[in-house]
Amino acid sequence: LAKTTQPISMDSYEGQEVNITCSHNNIATNDYITWYQQFPSQGPRFIIQGYKTKVTNEVASLFIPADRKSSTLSLPRVSLSDTAVYYCLVVTSDNYGQNFVFGPGTRLSVLP
Amino acid sequence: DADVTQTPRNRITKTGKRIMLECSQTKGHDRMYWYRQDPGLGLRLIYYSFDVKDINKGEISDGYSVSRQAQAKFSLSLESAIPNQTALYFCATSQGWETQYFGPGTRLLVL
């Protein structure tokens, strides 16, 4: 079963690029990596998903090295509204079925 | 996401009581999930269902049961609630391995 770790918190200033790394040392070959954003009193919201190398969408980029033991969510030019908790999710699949393992979350505070 | 609704939104109950949390979705997804969230622990999977006839245990299924009444409905039951089941509970849906869409959550307090 994949285990994931993330920094507990990070601070940044408006306009800066923020990189949040998730470690998933025993990720399996077929596992996907997904990142979610959560605001207080709301459910998590999808940001980006990847399997290897680099994925980019309109809000973020996801970098996955060749060994896939970590992944880095990159938020370009953050604003105050990006203050939230960010979770990585690893979806594993084995002979017993699937499991969905969230990291503990990284609380990002964006300062003016 | 308004397409995934959870009832009740808040609930206080006593130890030993049976309680049911309900989830409905209008996205037409086959897959539904129940998670619990505790401070500092992120979200942990309780049960998931890939279709009406499919129910699977997640990481922390002990003390919980589920029922998939229809494609759009997935309920979570605590047969005999205990205080350490106090948490925030989320339902989610997905189509395949793609994005999971989460409901607004149910805050449960067990006294």
JSON list of C-alpha atoms in Angstrom, two decimals:
[
{"chain": "A", "resi": 1, "resn": "LEU", "atom": "CA", "xyz": [0.00, 0.00, 0.00]},
{"chain": "A", "resi": 2, "resn": "ALA", "atom": "CA", "xyz": [1.45, 3.31, -1.08]},
{"chain": "A", "resi": 3, "resn": "LYS", "atom": "CA", "xyz": [2.26, 5.80, 1.66]},
{"chain": "A", "resi": 4, "resn": "THR", "atom": "CA", "xyz": [2.48, 9.49, 0.93]},
{"chain": "A", "resi": 5, "resn": "THR", "atom": "CA", "xyz": [4.13, 12.35, 2.79]},
{"chain": "A", "resi": 6, "resn": "GLN", "atom": "CA", "xyz": [3.94, 16.10, 2.27]},
{"chain": "A", "resi": 7, "resn": "PRO", "atom": "CA", "xyz": [5.19, 19.20, 4.10]},
{"chain": "A", "resi": 8, "resn": "ILE", "atom": "CA", "xyz": [2.66, 20.27, 6.68]},
{"chain": "A", "resi": 9, "resn": "SER", "atom": "CA", "xyz": [2.65, 23.93, 5.69]},
{"chain": "A", "resi": 10, "resn": "MET", "atom": "CA", "xyz": [4.18, 26.51, 3.38]},
{"chain": "A", "resi": 11, "resn": "ASP", "atom": "CA", "xyz": [4.09, 30.28, 3.15]},
{"chain": "A", "resi": 12, "resn": "SER", "atom": "CA", "xyz": [4.39, 32.34, 0.01]},
{"chain": "A", "resi": 13, "resn": "TYR", "atom": "CA", "xyz": [3.75, 35.83, -1.29]},
{"chain": "A", "resi": 14, "resn": "GLU", "atom": "CA", "xyz": [1.41, 36.90, -4.03]},
{"chain": "A", "resi": 15, "resn": "GLY", "atom": "CA", "xyz": [2.90, 36.56, -7.50]},
{"chain": "A", "resi": 16, "resn": "GLN", "atom": "CA", "xyz": [5.45, 33.93, -6.55]},
{"chain": "A", "resi": 17, "resn": "GLU", "atom": "CA", "xyz": [5.66, 30.40, -7.89]},
{"chain": "A", "resi": 18, "resn": "VAL", "atom": "CA", "xyz": [4.93, 27.72, -5.31]},
{"chain": "A", "resi": 19, "resn": "ASN", "atom": "CA", "xyz": [6.16, 24.14, -5.51]},
{"chain": "A", "resi": 20, "resn": "ILE", "atom": "CA", "xyz": [4.72, 21.48, -3.22]},
{"chain": "A", "resi": 21, "resn": "THR", "atom": "CA", "xyz": [6.30, 18.05, -3.21]},
{"chain": "A", "resi": 22, "resn": "CYS", "atom": "CA", "xyz": [4.69, 14.75, -2.28]},
{"chain": "A", "resi": 23, "resn": "SER", "atom": "CA", "xyz": [6.78, 11.67, -1.58]},
{"chain": "A", "resi": 24, "resn": "HIS", "atom": "CA", "xyz": [5.36, 8.27, -2.44]},
{"chain": "A", "resi": 25, "resn": "ASN", "atom": "CA", "xyz": [8.30, 5.94, -2.05]},
{"chain": "A", "resi": 26, "resn": "ASN", "atom": "CA", "xyz": [6.53, 2.64, -2.76]},
{"chain": "A", "resi": 27, "resn": "ILE", "atom": "CA", "xyz": [4.33, 3.77, -5.60]},
{"chain": "A", "resi": 28, "resn": "ALA", "atom": "CA", "xyz": [3.52, 0.97, -8.00]},
{"chain": "A", "resi": 29, "resn": "THR", "atom": "CA", "xyz": [4.10, 0.92, -11.73]},
{"chain": "A", "resi": 30, "resn": "ASN", "atom": "CA", "xyz": [0.48, 1.59, -12.64]},
{"chain": "A", "resi": 31, "resn": "ASP", "atom": "CA", "xyz": [-0.33, 4.21, -10.01]},
{"chain": "A", "resi": 32, "resn": "TYR", "atom": "CA", "xyz": [-1.62, 7.62, -11.02]},
{"chain": "A", "resi": 33, "resn": "ILE", "atom": "CA", "xyz": [-0.82, 10.75, -9.04]},
{"chain": "A", "resi": 34, "resn": "THR", "atom": "CA", "xyz": [-3.50, 13.36, -8.54]},
{"chain": "A", "resi": 35, "resn": "TRP", "atom": "CA", "xyz": [-3.55, 16.66, -6.68]},
{"chain": "A", "resi": 36, "resn": "TYR", "atom": "CA", "xyz": [-6.52, 18.29, -4.99]},
{"chain": "A", "resi": 37, "resn": "GLN", "atom": "CA", "xyz": [-7.19, 21.66, -3.42]},
{"chain": "A", "resi": 38, "resn": "GLN", "atom": "CA", "xyz": [-9.42, 22.10, -0.39]},
{"chain": "A", "resi": 39, "resn": "PHE", "atom": "CA", "xyz": [-10.89, 25.24, 1.12]},
{"chain": "A", "resi": 40, "resn": "PRO", "atom": "CA", "xyz": [-12.41, 25.31, 4.62]},
{"chain": "A", "resi": 41, "resn": "SER", "atom": "CA", "xyz": [-15.85, 23.72, 4.86]},
{"chain": "A", "resi": 42, "resn": "GLN", "atom": "CA", "xyz": [-15.65, 22.38, 1.30]},
{"chain": "A", "resi": 43, "resn": "GLY", "atom": "CA", "xyz": [-14.80, 19.08, -0.31]},
{"chain": "A", "resi": 44, "resn": "PRO", "atom": "CA", "xyz": [-11.50, 18.70, -2.16]},
{"chain": "A", "resi": 45, "resn": "ARG", "atom": "CA", "xyz": [-11.39, 19.93, -5.74]},
{"chain": "A", "resi": 46, "resn": "PHE", "atom": "CA", "xyz": [-9.33, 18.37, -8.54]},
{"chain": "A", "resi": 47, "resn": "ILE", "atom": "CA", "xyz": [-6.31, 20.32, -9.75]},
{"chain": "A", "resi": 48, "resn": "ILE", "atom": "CA", "xyz": [-4.21, 18.04, -11.94]},
{"chain": "A", "resi": 49, "resn": "GLN", "atom": "CA", "xyz": [-3.35, 14.38, -12.59]},
{"chain": "A", "resi": 50, "resn": "GLY", "atom": "CA", "xyz": [-0.31, 12.68, -14.05]},
{"chain": "A", "resi": 51, "resn": "TYR", "atom": "CA", "xyz": [1.46, 9.39, -14.54]},
{"chain": "A", "resi": 52, "resn": "LYS", "atom": "CA", "xyz": [4.99, 10.41, -15.55]},
{"chain": "A", "resi": 53, "resn": "THR", "atom": "CA", "xyz": [7.17, 13.32, -16.74]},
{"chain": "A", "resi": 54, "resn": "LYS", "atom": "CA", "xyz": [5.27, 16.61, -16.86]},
{"chain": "A", "resi": 55, "resn": "VAL", "atom": "CA", "xyz": [1.65, 17.58, -17.13]},
{"chain": "A", "resi": 56, "resn": "THR", "atom": "CA", "xyz": [0.35, 21.13, -17.44]},
{"chain": "A", "resi": 57, "resn": "ASN", "atom": "CA", "xyz": [-3.13, 22.59, -17.42]},
{"chain": "A", "resi": 58, "resn": "GLU", "atom": "CA", "xyz": [-4.57, 26.06, -17.06]},
{"chain": "A", "resi": 59, "resn": "VAL", "atom": "CA", "xyz": [-3.96, 26.28, -13.32]},
{"chain": "A", "resi": 60, "resn": "ALA", "atom": "CA", "xyz": [-0.91, 24.16, -12.48]},
{"chain": "A", "resi": 61, "resn": "SER", "atom": "CA", "xyz": [1.91, 21.90, -13.58]},
{"chain": "A", "resi": 62, "resn": "LEU", "atom": "CA", "xyz": [2.81, 18.50, -12.24]},
{"chain": "A", "resi": 63, "resn": "PHE", "atom": "CA", "xyz": [6.36, 17.20, -12.39]},
{"chain": "A", "resi": 64, "resn": "ILE", "atom": "CA", "xyz": [7.05, 13.49, -11.91]},
{"chain": "A", "resi": 65, "resn": "PRO", "atom": "CA", "xyz": [10.66, 12.25, -12.04]},
{"chain": "A", "resi": 66, "resn": "ALA", "atom": "CA", "xyz": [11.60, 9.03, -13.77]},
{"chain": "A", "resi": 67, "resn": "ASP", "atom": "CA", "xyz": [11.65, 6.98, -10.56]},
{"chain": "A", "resi": 68, "resn": "ARG", "atom": "CA", "xyz": [8.14, 8.29, -9.68]},
{"chain": "A", "resi": 69, "resn": "LYS", "atom": "CA", "xyz": [8.96, 8.28, -5.97]},
{"chain": "A", "resi": 70, "resn": "SER", "atom": "CA", "xyz": [7.84, 11.87, -5.67]},
{"chain": "A", "resi": 71, "resn": "SER", "atom": "CA", "xyz": [5.78, 14.44, -7.51]},
{"chain": "A", "resi": 72, "resn": "THR", "atom": "CA", "xyz": [5.79, 18.22, -7.41]},
{"chain": "A", "resi": 73, "resn": "LEU", "atom": "CA", "xyz": [2.78, 20.43, -7.85]},
{"chain": "A", "resi": 74, "resn": "SER", "atom": "CA", "xyz": [3.74, 23.82, -9.24]},
{"chain": "A", "resi": 75, "resn": "LEU", "atom": "CA", "xyz": [1.40, 26.80, -8.91]},
{"chain": "A", "resi": 76, "resn": "PRO", "atom": "CA", "xyz": [2.54, 29.77, -11.01]},
{"chain": "A", "resi": 77, "resn": "ARG", "atom": "CA", "xyz": [2.06, 33.29, -9.65]},
{"chain": "A", "resi": 78, "resn": "VAL", "atom": "CA", "xyz": [-0.11, 32.48, -6.66]},
{"chain": "A", "resi": 79, "resn": "SER", "atom": "CA", "xyz": [-2.76, 34.87, -5.39]},
{"chain": "A", "resi": 80, "resn": "LEU", "atom": "CA", "xyz": [-4.46, 35.22, -2.03]},
{"chain": "A", "resi": 81, "resn": "SER", "atom": "CA", "xyz": [-7.27, 32.97, -3.25]},
{"chain": "A", "resi": 82, "resn": "ASP", "atom": "CA", "xyz": [-4.81, 30.09, -3.56]},
{"chain": "A", "resi": 83, "resn": "THR", "atom": "CA", "xyz": [-4.59, 29.89, 0.23]},
{"chain": "A", "resi": 84, "resn": "ALA", "atom": "CA", "xyz": [-5.86, 26.36, 0.87]},
{"chain": "A", "resi": 85, "resn": "VAL", "atom": "CA", "xyz": [-4.78, 22.85, 1.76]},
{"chain": "A", "resi": 86, "resn": "TYR", "atom": "CA", "xyz": [-3.28, 20.80, -1.05]},
{"chain": "A", "resi": 87, "resn": "TYR", "atom": "CA", "xyz": [-3.41, 17.02, -1.13]},
{"chain": "A", "resi": 88, "resn": "CYS", "atom": "CA", "xyz": [-1.69, 14.47, -3.31]},
{"chain": "A", "resi": 89, "resn": "LEU", "atom": "CA", "xyz": [-3.54, 11.25, -4.03]},
{"chain": "A", "resi": 90, "resn": "VAL", "atom": "CA", "xyz": [-2.03, 8.01, -5.21]},
{"chain": "A", "resi": 91, "resn": "VAL", "atom": "CA", "xyz": [-4.33, 5.42, -6.73]},
{"chain": "A", "resi": 92, "resn": "THR", "atom": "CA", "xyz": [-2.93, 1.94, -6.31]},
{"chain": "A", "resi": 93, "resn": "SER", "atom": "CA", "xyz": [-4.01, -1.29, -7.90]},
{"chain": "A", "resi": 94, "resn": "ASP", "atom": "CA", "xyz": [-3.03, -4.81, -6.93]},
{"chain": "A", "resi": 95, "resn": "ASN", "atom": "CA", "xyz": [-4.49, -8.32, -6.79]},
{"chain": "A", "resi": 96, "resn": "TYR", "atom": "CA", "xyz": [-6.76, -7.29, -3.92]},
{"chain": "A", "resi": 97, "resn": "GLY", "atom": "CA", "xyz": [-8.29, -4.34, -5.71]},
{"chain": "A", "resi": 98, "resn": "GLN", "atom": "CA", "xyz": [-7.75, -0.61, -5.70]},
{"chain": "A", "resi": 99, "resn": "ASN", "atom": "CA", "xyz": [-6.94, 1.80, -2.96]},
{"chain": "A", "resi": 100, "resn": "PHE", "atom": "CA", "xyz": [-6.90, 5.57, -2.87]},
{"chain": "A", "resi": 101, "resn": "VAL", "atom": "CA", "xyz": [-4.24, 6.99, -0.57]},
{"chain": "A", "resi": 102, "resn": "PHE", "atom": "CA", "xyz": [-4.25, 10.70, 0.20]},
{"chain": "A", "resi": 103, "resn": "GLY", "atom": "CA", "xyz": [-1.27, 12.50, 1.64]},
{"chain": "A", "resi": 104, "resn": "PRO", "atom": "CA", "xyz": [-1.69, 14.39, 4.94]},
{"chain": "A", "resi": 105, "resn": "GLY", "atom": "CA", "xyz": [-2.06, 17.71, 3.11]},
{"chain": "A", "resi": 106, "resn": "THR", "atom": "CA", "xyz": [0.04, 20.88, 2.81]},
{"chain": "A", "resi": 107, "resn": "ARG", "atom": "CA", "xyz": [-1.46, 24.08, 4.15]},
{"chain": "A", "resi": 108, "resn": "LEU", "atom": "CA", "xyz": [-0.43, 26.91, 1.82]},
{"chain": "A", "resi": 109, "resn": "SER", "atom": "CA", "xyz": [-0.71, 30.46, 3.08]},
{"chain": "A", "resi": 110, "resn": "VAL", "atom": "CA", "xyz": [-0.35, 33.21, 0.49]},
{"chain": "A", "resi": 111, "resn": "LEU", "atom": "CA", "xyz": [0.53, 36.56, 1.97]},
{"chain": "A", "resi": 112, "resn": "PRO", "atom": "CA", "xyz": [0.01, 39.97, 0.36]},
{"chain": "B", "resi": 1, "resn": "ASP", "atom": "CA", "xyz": [-19.66, 20.44, -6.26]},
{"chain": "B", "resi": 2, "resn": "ALA", "atom": "CA", "xyz": [-23.45, 20.83, -6.31]},
{"chain": "B", "resi": 3, "resn": "ASP", "atom": "CA", "xyz": [-23.79, 17.65, -8.35]},
{"chain": "B", "resi": 4, "resn": "VAL", "atom": "CA", "xyz": [-22.84, 15.64, -5.28]},
{"chain": "B", "resi": 5, "resn": "THR", "atom": "CA", "xyz": [-25.03, 16.19, -2.23]},
{"chain": "B", "resi": 6, "resn": "GLN", "atom": "CA", "xyz": [-24.70, 14.83, 1.27]},
{"chain": "B", "resi": 7, "resn": "THR", "atom": "CA", "xyz": [-27.27, 14.67, 4.05]},
{"chain": "B", "resi": 8, "resn": "PRO", "atom": "CA", "xyz": [-27.19, 15.59, 6.82]},
{"chain": "B", "resi": 9, "resn": "ARG", "atom": "CA", "xyz": [-24.55, 18.32, 6.73]},
{"chain": "B", "resi": 10, "resn": "ASN", "atom": "CA", "xyz": [-24.09, 18.20, 10.48]},
{"chain": "B", "resi": 11, "resn": "ARG", "atom": "CA", "xyz": [-25.05, 15.57, 13.01]},
{"chain": "B", "resi": 12, "resn": "ILE", "atom": "CA", "xyz": [-24.62, 15.04, 16.71]},
{"chain": "B", "resi": 13, "resn": "THR", "atom": "CA", "xyz": [-25.29, 11.59, 18.09]},
{"chain": "B", "resi": 14, "resn": "LYS", "atom": "CA", "xyz": [-24.58, 9.52, 21.16]},
{"chain": "B", "resi": 15, "resn": "THR", "atom": "CA", "xyz": [-22.34, 6.53, 21.63]},
{"chain": "B", "resi": 16, "resn": "GLY", "atom": "CA", "xyz": [-24.06, 3.32, 20.60]},
{"chain": "B", "resi": 17, "resn": "LYS", "atom": "CA", "xyz": [-26.58, 4.92, 18.27]},
{"chain": "B", "resi": 18, "resn": "ARG", "atom": "CA", "xyz": [-27.00, 3.84, 14.67]},
{"chain": "B", "resi": 19, "resn": "ILE", "atom": "CA", "xyz": [-26.57, 6.58, 12.14]},
{"chain": "B", "resi": 20, "resn": "MET", "atom": "CA", "xyz": [-26.77, 6.78, 8.36]},
{"chain": "B", "resi": 21, "resn": "LEU", "atom": "CA", "xyz": [-25.11, 9.32, 6.11]},
{"chain": "B", "resi": 22, "resn": "GLU", "atom": "CA", "xyz": [-26.49, 9.66, 2.62]},
{"chain": "B", "resi": 23, "resn": "CYS", "atom": "CA", "xyz": [-24.93, 10.68, -0.65]},
{"chain": "B", "resi": 24, "resn": "SER", "atom": "CA", "xyz": [-26.58, 11.41, -3.97]},
{"chain": "B", "resi": 25, "resn": "GLN", "atom": "CA", "xyz": [-25.04, 12.38, -7.29]},
{"chain": "B", "resi": 26, "resn": "THR", "atom": "CA", "xyz": [-26.44, 13.66, -10.56]},
{"chain": "B", "resi": 27, "resn": "LYS", "atom": "CA", "xyz": [-23.24, 13.29, -12.60]},
{"chain": "B", "resi": 28, "resn": "GLY", "atom": "CA", "xyz": [-24.13, 9.85, -13.89]},
{"chain": "B", "resi": 29, "resn": "HIS", "atom": "CA", "xyz": [-20.89, 8.37, -12.60]},
{"chain": "B", "resi": 30, "resn": "ASP", "atom": "CA", "xyz": [-20.54, 4.69, -11.87]},
{"chain": "B", "resi": 31, "resn": "ARG", "atom": "CA", "xyz": [-17.99, 5.01, -9.09]},
{"chain": "B", "resi": 32, "resn": "MET", "atom": "CA", "xyz": [-18.72, 6.33, -5.61]},
{"chain": "B", "resi": 33, "resn": "TYR", "atom": "CA", "xyz": [-16.55, 6.62, -2.50]},
{"chain": "B", "resi": 34, "resn": "TRP", "atom": "CA", "xyz": [-16.76, 7.40, 1.19]},
{"chain": "B", "resi": 35, "resn": "TYR", "atom": "CA", "xyz": [-13.85, 9.06, 2.99]},
{"chain": "B", "resi": 36, "resn": "ARG", "atom": "CA", "xyz": [-13.34, 10.41, 6.46]},
{"chain": "B", "resi": 37, "resn": "GLN", "atom": "CA", "xyz": [-11.14, 13.38, 7.22]},
{"chain": "B", "resi": 38, "resn": "ASP", "atom": "CA", "xyz": [-9.36, 13.97, 10.52]},
{"chain": "B", "resi": 39, "resn": "PRO", "atom": "CA", "xyz": [-7.05, 16.88, 11.32]},
{"chain": "B", "resi": 40, "resn": "GLY", "atom": "CA", "xyz": [-3.48, 16.12, 10.24]},
{"chain": "B", "resi": 41, "resn": "LEU", "atom": "CA", "xyz": [-4.40, 12.82, 8.62]},
{"chain": "B", "resi": 42, "resn": "GLY", "atom": "CA", "xyz": [-5.86, 13.92, 5.32]},
{"chain": "B", "resi": 43, "resn": "LEU", "atom": "CA", "xyz": [-8.64, 11.81, 3.84]},
{"chain": "B", "resi": 44, "resn": "ARG", "atom": "CA", "xyz": [-8.84, 8.09, 4.37]},
{"chain": "B", "resi": 45, "resn": "LEU", "atom": "CA", "xyz": [-10.93, 5.76, 2.25]},
{"chain": "B", "resi": 46, "resn": "ILE", "atom": "CA", "xyz": [-13.69, 3.86, 4.06]},
{"chain": "B", "resi": 47, "resn": "TYR", "atom": "CA", "xyz": [-15.54, 2.10, 1.23]},
{"chain": "B", "resi": 48, "resn": "TYR", "atom": "CA", "xyz": [-15.88, 2.41, -2.50]},
{"chain": "B", "resi": 49, "resn": "SER", "atom": "CA", "xyz": [-18.23, 1.07, -5.15]},
{"chain": "B", "resi": 50, "resn": "PHE", "atom": "CA", "xyz": [-17.55, 0.79, -8.86]},
{"chain": "B", "resi": 51, "resn": "ASP", "atom": "CA", "xyz": [-21.14, -0.02, -9.73]},
{"chain": "B", "resi": 52, "resn": "VAL", "atom": "CA", "xyz": [-24.42, -0.98, -8.06]},
{"chain": "B", "resi": 53, "resn": "LYS", "atom": "CA", "xyz": [-23.37, -4.58, -7.51]},
{"chain": "B", "resi": 54, "resn": "ASP", "atom": "CA", "xyz": [-19.82, -3.81, -6.44]},
{"chain": "B", "resi": 55, "resn": "ILE", "atom": "CA", "xyz": [-18.79, -2.87, -2.88]},
{"chain": "B", "resi": 56, "resn": "ASN", "atom": "CA", "xyz": [-15.18, -2.79, -1.69]},
{"chain": "B", "resi": 57, "resn": "LYS", "atom": "CA", "xyz": [-13.53, -2.08, 1.64]},
{"chain": "B", "resi": 58, "resn": "GLY", "atom": "CA", "xyz": [-11.08, 0.73, 1.89]},
{"chain": "B", "resi": 59, "resn": "GLU", "atom": "CA", "xyz": [-8.30, 1.42, 4.34]},
{"chain": "B", "resi": 60, "resn": "ILE", "atom": "CA", "xyz": [-10.52, 1.95, 7.41]},
{"chain": "B", "resi": 61, "resn": "SER", "atom": "CA", "xyz": [-13.78, 0.03, 6.93]},
{"chain": "B", "resi": 62, "resn": "ASP", "atom": "CA", "xyz": [-14.06, -1.40, 10.46]},
{"chain": "B", "resi": 63, "resn": "GLY", "atom": "CA", "xyz": [-17.13, -0.04, 12.25]},
{"chain": "B", "resi": 64, "resn": "TYR", "atom": "CA", "xyz": [-18.78, 1.09, 9.02]},
{"chain": "B", "resi": 65, "resn": "SER", "atom": "CA", "xyz": [-21.08, -0.43, 6.41]},
{"chain": "B", "resi": 66, "resn": "VAL", "atom": "CA", "xyz": [-22.39, 0.86, 3.11]},
{"chain": "B", "resi": 67, "resn": "SER", "atom": "CA", "xyz": [-25.28, 0.37, 0.74]},
{"chain": "B", "resi": 68, "resn": "ARG", "atom": "CA", "xyz": [-25.37, 1.24, -2.96]},
{"chain": "B", "resi": 69, "resn": "GLN", "atom": "CA", "xyz": [-29.11, 1.59, -3.50]},
{"chain": "B", "resi": 70, "resn": "ALA", "atom": "CA", "xyz": [-28.82, 2.87, -7.05]},
{"chain": "B", "resi": 71, "resn": "GLN", "atom": "CA", "xyz": [-26.22, 4.29, -9.38]},
{"chain": "B", "resi": 72, "resn": "ALA", "atom": "CA", "xyz": [-26.87, 7.72, -7.90]},
{"chain": "B", "resi": 73, "resn": "LYS", "atom": "CA", "xyz": [-27.04, 6.80, -4.21]},
{"chain": "B", "resi": 74, "resn": "PHE", "atom": "CA", "xyz": [-24.45, 5.52, -1.79]},
{"chain": "B", "resi": 75, "resn": "SER", "atom": "CA", "xyz": [-25.08, 5.54, 1.94]},
{"chain": "B", "resi": 76, "resn": "LEU", "atom": "CA", "xyz": [-22.70, 5.03, 4.85]},
{"chain": "B", "resi": 77, "resn": "SER", "atom": "CA", "xyz": [-23.85, 3.56, 8.15]},
{"chain": "B", "resi": 78, "resn": "LEU", "atom": "CA", "xyz": [-22.32, 3.50, 11.58]},
{"chain": "B", "resi": 79, "resn": "GLU", "atom": "CA", "xyz": [-24.06, 0.58, 13.26]},
{"chain": "B", "resi": 80, "resn": "SER", "atom": "CA", "xyz": [-22.99, 1.57, 16.77]},
{"chain": "B", "resi": 81, "resn": "ALA", "atom": "CA", "xyz": [-21.30, 4.95, 16.83]},
{"chain": "B", "resi": 82, "resn": "ILE", "atom": "CA", "xyz": [-18.26, 5.56, 19.03]},
{"chain": "B", "resi": 83, "resn": "PRO", "atom": "CA", "xyz": [-16.52, 8.84, 19.88]},
{"chain": "B", "resi": 84, "resn": "ASN", "atom": "CA", "xyz": [-13.45, 8.17, 17.72]},
{"chain": "B", "resi": 85, "resn": "GLN", "atom": "CA", "xyz": [-15.75, 8.17, 14.70]},
{"chain": "B", "resi": 86, "resn": "THR", "atom": "CA", "xyz": [-16.15, 11.90, 15.20]},
{"chain": "B", "resi": 87, "resn": "ALA", "atom": "CA", "xyz": [-14.88, 13.32, 11.93]},
{"chain": "B", "resi": 88, "resn": "LEU", "atom": "CA", "xyz": [-15.74, 15.02, 8.67]},
{"chain": "B", "resi": 89, "resn": "TYR", "atom": "CA", "xyz": [-17.13, 12.57, 6.13]},
{"chain": "B", "resi": 90, "resn": "PHE", "atom": "CA", "xyz": [-16.95, 13.08, 2.39]},
{"chain": "B", "resi": 91, "resn": "CYS", "atom": "CA", "xyz": [-18.66, 11.30, -0.44]},
{"chain": "B", "resi": 92, "resn": "ALA", "atom": "CA", "xyz": [-17.09, 11.40, -3.91]},
{"chain": "B", "resi": 93, "resn": "THR", "atom": "CA", "xyz": [-17.87, 10.15, -7.41]},
{"chain": "B", "resi": 94, "resn": "SER", "atom": "CA", "xyz": [-15.81, 9.50, -10.51]},
{"chain": "B", "resi": 95, "resn": "GLN", "atom": "CA", "xyz": [-16.05, 8.03, -13.96]},
{"chain": "B", "resi": 96, "resn": "GLY", "atom": "CA", "xyz": [-13.17, 5.62, -14.29]},
{"chain": "B", "resi": 97, "resn": "TRP", "atom": "CA", "xyz": [-9.80, 6.77, -12.99]},
{"chain": "B", "resi": 98, "resn": "GLU", "atom": "CA", "xyz": [-10.50, 10.38, -13.75]},
{"chain": "B", "resi": 99, "resn": "THR", "atom": "CA", "xyz": [-11.32, 13.26, -11.45]},
{"chain": "B", "resi": 100, "resn": "GLN", "atom": "CA", "xyz": [-13.15, 12.52, -8.23]},
{"chain": "B", "resi": 101, "resn": "TYR", "atom": "CA", "xyz": [-15.91, 15.01, -7.45]},
{"chain": "B", "resi": 102, "resn": "PHE", "atom": "CA", "xyz": [-16.53, 15.55, -3.78]},
{"chain": "B", "resi": 103, "resn": "GLY", "atom": "CA", "xyz": [-19.64, 16.47, -1.87]},
{"chain": "B", "resi": 104, "resn": "PRO", "atom": "CA", "xyz": [-19.70, 19.26, 0.73]},
{"chain": "B", "resi": 105, "resn": "GLY", "atom": "CA", "xyz": [-19.11, 16.90, 3.63]},
{"chain": "B", "resi": 106, "resn": "THR", "atom": "CA", "xyz": [-20.98, 15.79, 6.74]},
{"chain": "B", "resi": 107, "resn": "ARG", "atom": "CA", "xyz": [-19.62, 16.85, 10.10]},
{"chain": "B", "resi": 108, "resn": "LEU", "atom": "CA", "xyz": [-20.34, 14.12, 12.66]},
{"chain": "B", "resi": 109, "resn": "LEU", "atom": "CA", "xyz": [-19.90, 14.44, 16.40]},
{"chain": "B", "resi": 110, "resn": "VAL", "atom": "CA", "xyz": [-20.30, 11.33, 18.55]},
{"chain": "B", "resi": 111, "resn": "LEU", "atom": "CA", "xyz": [-20.73, 12.08, 22.26]}
]
